[in-house]
Amino acid sequence: MRKFEEIPGFPDYMINMDGLVLLKQDYEEGNFNFLKAYKCNVTQKLKVTLKKEKEGKKIKSTAYLHTLVGRTFLPIFNPKGKKVWHINRDIYDNSVENLKWVPLKGKQEFNYAPEKYVKNNRLYIPIPKLPFLSINSKGDVLSFKSGNPKPIKQRLNGKISFFDTEDYEGKRHTVYPHVIIRELFGKKKPEKEAPSV
């Protein structure tokens, strides 16, 4: 079993690097009776209910598992204005390797492209390193950053199409669709439109 640490702000609880939570007393006695996690009705992310002492009383508090793992194993100087993000987009994978702190601009949510999306009879699949973008075998790209699919305008450098985008961490990326197509679809060049008859 992976390493356990005390949860910051919840001294009666321990959490491990995979997001398993138990009482500190149970941990010290070798009883691995993990707290039951449940899905949040709104986000579907996993939560647990913990008790915390406040003014001499035990108060119930709910917390997301991924946030608890982040606070415990991914120390950050000031978490204000930041949130813990699932790198591989699997909200049930709360292992420390799948989590990182990202800046939160206002109340922005981190939207992702669906695993499969069909538009105009063309299948779009997510671009792995930029999971809010989806591409089809022709080289058309949709952005799901705002939640709704929006086409990305591409520029030409000679005969090569490209576009610039910014990820959720504010890093700029130049994307060449023909390279992504080769990686995802195994094709050398984007498909050409069939001539209309």
Tab-separated table of C-alpha atoms in Angstrom:
chain	number	residue	atom	x	y	z
A	1	MET	CA	0.000	0.000	0.000
A	2	ARG	CA	1.243	3.476	-0.855
A	3	LYS	CA	2.438	6.161	1.537
A	4	PHE	CA	-0.059	7.772	3.952
A	5	GLU	CA	0.170	11.306	5.346
A	6	GLU	CA	-1.947	13.380	7.712
A	7	ILE	CA	-4.393	15.602	5.817
A	8	PRO	CA	-3.603	19.314	6.339
A	9	GLY	CA	-6.455	20.935	8.273
A	10	PHE	CA	-7.882	17.522	9.265
A	11	PRO	CA	-5.488	16.129	11.921
A	12	ASP	CA	-7.712	13.112	12.702
A	13	TYR	CA	-7.423	11.716	9.149
A	14	MET	CA	-4.787	10.141	6.913
A	15	ILE	CA	-4.776	9.922	3.119
A	16	ASN	CA	-2.558	7.949	0.762
A	17	MET	CA	-1.151	8.812	-2.665
A	18	ASP	CA	-4.130	7.113	-4.371
A	19	GLY	CA	-6.773	9.088	-2.461
A	20	LEU	CA	-7.758	6.476	0.136
A	21	VAL	CA	-8.813	8.133	3.428
A	22	LEU	CA	-9.034	6.663	6.915
A	23	LEU	CA	-9.092	7.781	10.522
A	24	LYS	CA	-5.648	8.410	12.000
A	25	GLN	CA	-6.497	6.119	14.932
A	26	ASP	CA	-7.376	3.261	12.540
A	27	TYR	CA	-4.144	3.860	10.630
A	28	GLU	CA	-2.060	3.718	13.830
A	29	GLU	CA	-3.805	0.482	14.878
A	30	GLY	CA	-3.339	-1.089	11.427
A	31	ASN	CA	-7.084	-1.165	10.668
A	32	PHE	CA	-7.527	-0.138	7.055
A	33	ASN	CA	-11.216	0.771	7.204
A	34	PHE	CA	-11.305	3.383	4.453
A	35	LEU	CA	-13.932	6.103	4.453
A	36	LYS	CA	-16.548	5.641	1.774
A	37	ALA	CA	-16.279	8.187	-1.035
A	38	TYR	CA	-19.387	9.315	-2.891
A	39	LYS	CA	-20.066	11.234	-6.102
A	40	CYS	CA	-20.931	14.911	-5.965
A	41	ASN	CA	-24.357	15.452	-7.585
A	42	VAL	CA	-23.097	18.457	-9.545
A	43	THR	CA	-19.541	17.615	-10.647
A	44	GLN	CA	-19.635	13.786	-10.313
A	45	LYS	CA	-16.184	14.012	-8.647
A	46	LEU	CA	-15.536	11.891	-5.543
A	47	LYS	CA	-15.992	13.442	-2.096
A	48	VAL	CA	-15.657	12.325	1.517
A	49	THR	CA	-17.197	13.658	4.721
A	50	LEU	CA	-14.676	14.482	7.438
A	51	LYS	CA	-15.064	15.881	10.957
A	52	LYS	CA	-13.067	18.876	12.069
A	53	GLU	CA	-12.829	20.489	15.490
A	54	LYS	CA	-13.973	24.096	15.596
A	55	GLU	CA	-14.444	26.025	18.844
A	56	GLY	CA	-14.475	22.759	20.822
A	57	LYS	CA	-17.136	21.119	18.626
A	58	LYS	CA	-16.798	18.481	15.901
A	59	ILE	CA	-18.135	19.941	12.655
A	60	LYS	CA	-18.829	17.847	9.535
A	61	SER	CA	-17.086	19.007	6.392
A	62	THR	CA	-17.088	17.574	2.870
A	63	ALA	CA	-14.040	17.686	0.619
A	64	TYR	CA	-13.102	16.470	-2.846
A	65	LEU	CA	-10.622	13.577	-2.800
A	66	HIS	CA	-8.440	15.064	-5.542
A	67	THR	CA	-8.143	18.332	-3.590
A	68	LEU	CA	-7.164	16.466	-0.411
A	69	VAL	CA	-4.481	14.502	-2.309
A	70	GLY	CA	-3.222	17.747	-3.860
A	71	ARG	CA	-3.041	19.584	-0.523
A	72	THR	CA	-1.284	16.652	1.125
A	73	PHE	CA	1.204	15.497	-1.514
A	74	LEU	CA	1.585	18.468	-3.885
A	75	PRO	CA	2.590	21.287	-1.548
A	76	ILE	CA	2.042	24.768	-2.887
A	77	PHE	CA	3.009	28.091	-1.309
A	78	ASN	CA	-0.380	29.739	-1.834
A	79	PRO	CA	-3.326	27.674	-3.153
A	80	LYS	CA	-5.541	30.784	-3.378
A	81	GLY	CA	-6.667	31.275	-6.978
A	82	LYS	CA	-5.628	27.727	-7.912
A	83	LYS	CA	-7.332	24.351	-8.090
A	84	VAL	CA	-6.256	20.729	-8.425
A	85	TRP	CA	-6.712	19.390	-11.966
A	86	HIS	CA	-6.939	15.786	-13.252
A	87	ILE	CA	-4.218	15.536	-15.910
A	88	ASN	CA	-5.652	12.545	-17.805
A	89	ARG	CA	-9.255	13.856	-17.522
A	90	ASP	CA	-10.343	10.774	-15.518
A	91	ILE	CA	-12.056	12.384	-12.513
A	92	TYR	CA	-12.028	9.059	-10.650
A	93	ASP	CA	-8.233	8.685	-10.894
A	94	ASN	CA	-7.168	10.620	-7.801
A	95	SER	CA	-3.599	9.306	-7.696
A	96	VAL	CA	-0.976	11.971	-7.046
A	97	GLU	CA	0.655	11.355	-10.469
A	98	ASN	CA	-2.601	12.361	-12.179
A	99	LEU	CA	-2.993	15.664	-10.323
A	100	LYS	CA	-1.487	19.128	-10.568
A	101	TRP	CA	-2.278	22.650	-9.396
A	102	VAL	CA	-3.516	25.012	-12.109
A	103	PRO	CA	-4.483	28.686	-11.991
A	104	LEU	CA	-8.168	29.393	-11.797
A	105	LYS	CA	-9.138	32.538	-13.675
A	106	GLY	CA	-12.307	33.920	-12.119
A	107	LYS	CA	-14.818	31.093	-11.966
A	108	GLN	CA	-13.550	29.415	-15.120
A	109	GLU	CA	-14.197	25.701	-15.357
A	110	PHE	CA	-11.802	23.371	-17.122
A	111	ASN	CA	-13.806	21.942	-20.000
A	112	TYR	CA	-12.613	18.943	-21.986
A	113	ALA	CA	-13.382	17.585	-25.414
A	114	PRO	CA	-15.549	14.441	-25.292
A	115	GLU	CA	-13.859	11.105	-26.037
A	116	LYS	CA	-15.792	10.961	-29.315
A	117	TYR	CA	-17.682	13.780	-30.995
A	118	VAL	CA	-19.389	13.660	-34.396
A	119	LYS	CA	-20.077	16.764	-36.489
A	120	ASN	CA	-21.063	16.727	-40.181
A	121	ASN	CA	-20.539	12.927	-40.253
A	122	ARG	CA	-16.905	13.320	-39.141
A	123	LEU	CA	-15.485	11.798	-35.974
A	124	TYR	CA	-13.493	14.158	-33.742
A	125	ILE	CA	-11.204	12.829	-31.006
A	126	PRO	CA	-9.321	14.758	-28.281
A	127	ILE	CA	-5.745	15.960	-28.791
A	128	PRO	CA	-3.850	14.274	-25.904
A	129	LYS	CA	-1.635	17.173	-24.744
A	130	LEU	CA	-4.404	19.760	-25.208
A	131	PRO	CA	-7.522	17.896	-23.992
A	132	PHE	CA	-9.893	20.806	-24.633
A	133	LEU	CA	-9.234	20.449	-28.394
A	134	SER	CA	-10.686	17.795	-30.689
A	135	ILE	CA	-9.544	16.973	-34.243
A	136	ASN	CA	-10.917	14.961	-37.161
A	137	SER	CA	-8.988	13.028	-39.834
A	138	LYS	CA	-9.343	15.948	-42.248
A	139	GLY	CA	-7.505	18.315	-39.875
A	140	ASP	CA	-10.473	20.376	-38.675
A	141	VAL	CA	-10.133	21.324	-35.008
A	142	LEU	CA	-12.825	22.196	-32.458
A	143	SER	CA	-12.204	23.914	-29.115
A	144	PHE	CA	-14.343	22.911	-26.119
A	145	LYS	CA	-12.664	25.457	-23.817
A	146	SER	CA	-15.888	27.438	-23.406
A	147	GLY	CA	-17.942	24.252	-23.012
A	148	ASN	CA	-19.481	24.395	-26.495
A	149	PRO	CA	-17.568	23.273	-29.620
A	150	LYS	CA	-16.115	26.164	-31.623
A	151	PRO	CA	-14.065	25.758	-34.816
A	152	ILE	CA	-10.432	26.892	-34.652
A	153	LYS	CA	-9.254	29.160	-37.463
A	154	GLN	CA	-5.993	27.936	-38.959
A	155	ARG	CA	-3.287	29.860	-40.801
A	156	LEU	CA	-1.040	28.737	-43.640
A	157	ASN	CA	2.744	28.733	-43.757
A	158	GLY	CA	3.314	27.777	-47.368
A	159	LYS	CA	1.147	24.657	-47.645
A	160	ILE	CA	1.245	23.786	-43.948
A	161	SER	CA	-1.723	24.678	-41.720
A	162	PHE	CA	-1.133	25.648	-38.104
A	163	PHE	CA	-2.681	27.620	-35.244
A	164	ASP	CA	-1.649	28.969	-31.854
A	165	THR	CA	-3.502	28.252	-28.629
A	166	GLU	CA	-3.060	28.705	-24.903
A	167	ASP	CA	-3.538	25.849	-22.435
A	168	TYR	CA	-5.200	26.129	-19.022
A	169	GLU	CA	-1.858	27.014	-17.424
A	170	GLY	CA	-1.350	29.970	-19.755
A	171	LYS	CA	1.384	28.302	-21.861
A	172	ARG	CA	1.318	29.020	-25.600
A	173	HIS	CA	1.391	26.162	-28.107
A	174	THR	CA	1.745	26.136	-31.879
A	175	VAL	CA	-0.248	23.187	-33.216
A	176	TYR	CA	0.317	21.559	-36.609
A	177	PRO	CA	-2.799	19.481	-37.411
A	178	HIS	CA	-0.982	17.250	-39.955
A	179	VAL	CA	1.357	16.064	-37.149
A	180	ILE	CA	-1.572	15.335	-34.806
A	181	ILE	CA	-3.420	13.483	-37.600
A	182	ARG	CA	-0.391	11.257	-38.169
A	183	GLU	CA	-0.200	10.491	-34.421
A	184	LEU	CA	-3.919	9.855	-33.900
A	185	PHE	CA	-5.163	8.518	-37.218
A	186	GLY	CA	-1.959	7.096	-38.737
A	187	LYS	CA	-2.317	9.176	-41.901
A	188	LYS	CA	0.417	11.212	-43.511
A	189	LYS	CA	-1.736	14.020	-44.916
A	190	PRO	CA	-5.178	15.398	-44.132
A	191	GLU	CA	-7.973	13.941	-46.255
A	192	LYS	CA	-9.041	15.987	-49.248
A	193	GLU	CA	-12.679	16.741	-49.801
A	194	ALA	CA	-14.240	14.503	-52.443
A	195	PRO	CA	-15.217	16.529	-55.518
A	196	SER	CA	-18.945	17.194	-55.647
A	197	VAL	CA	-20.715	15.575	-58.536
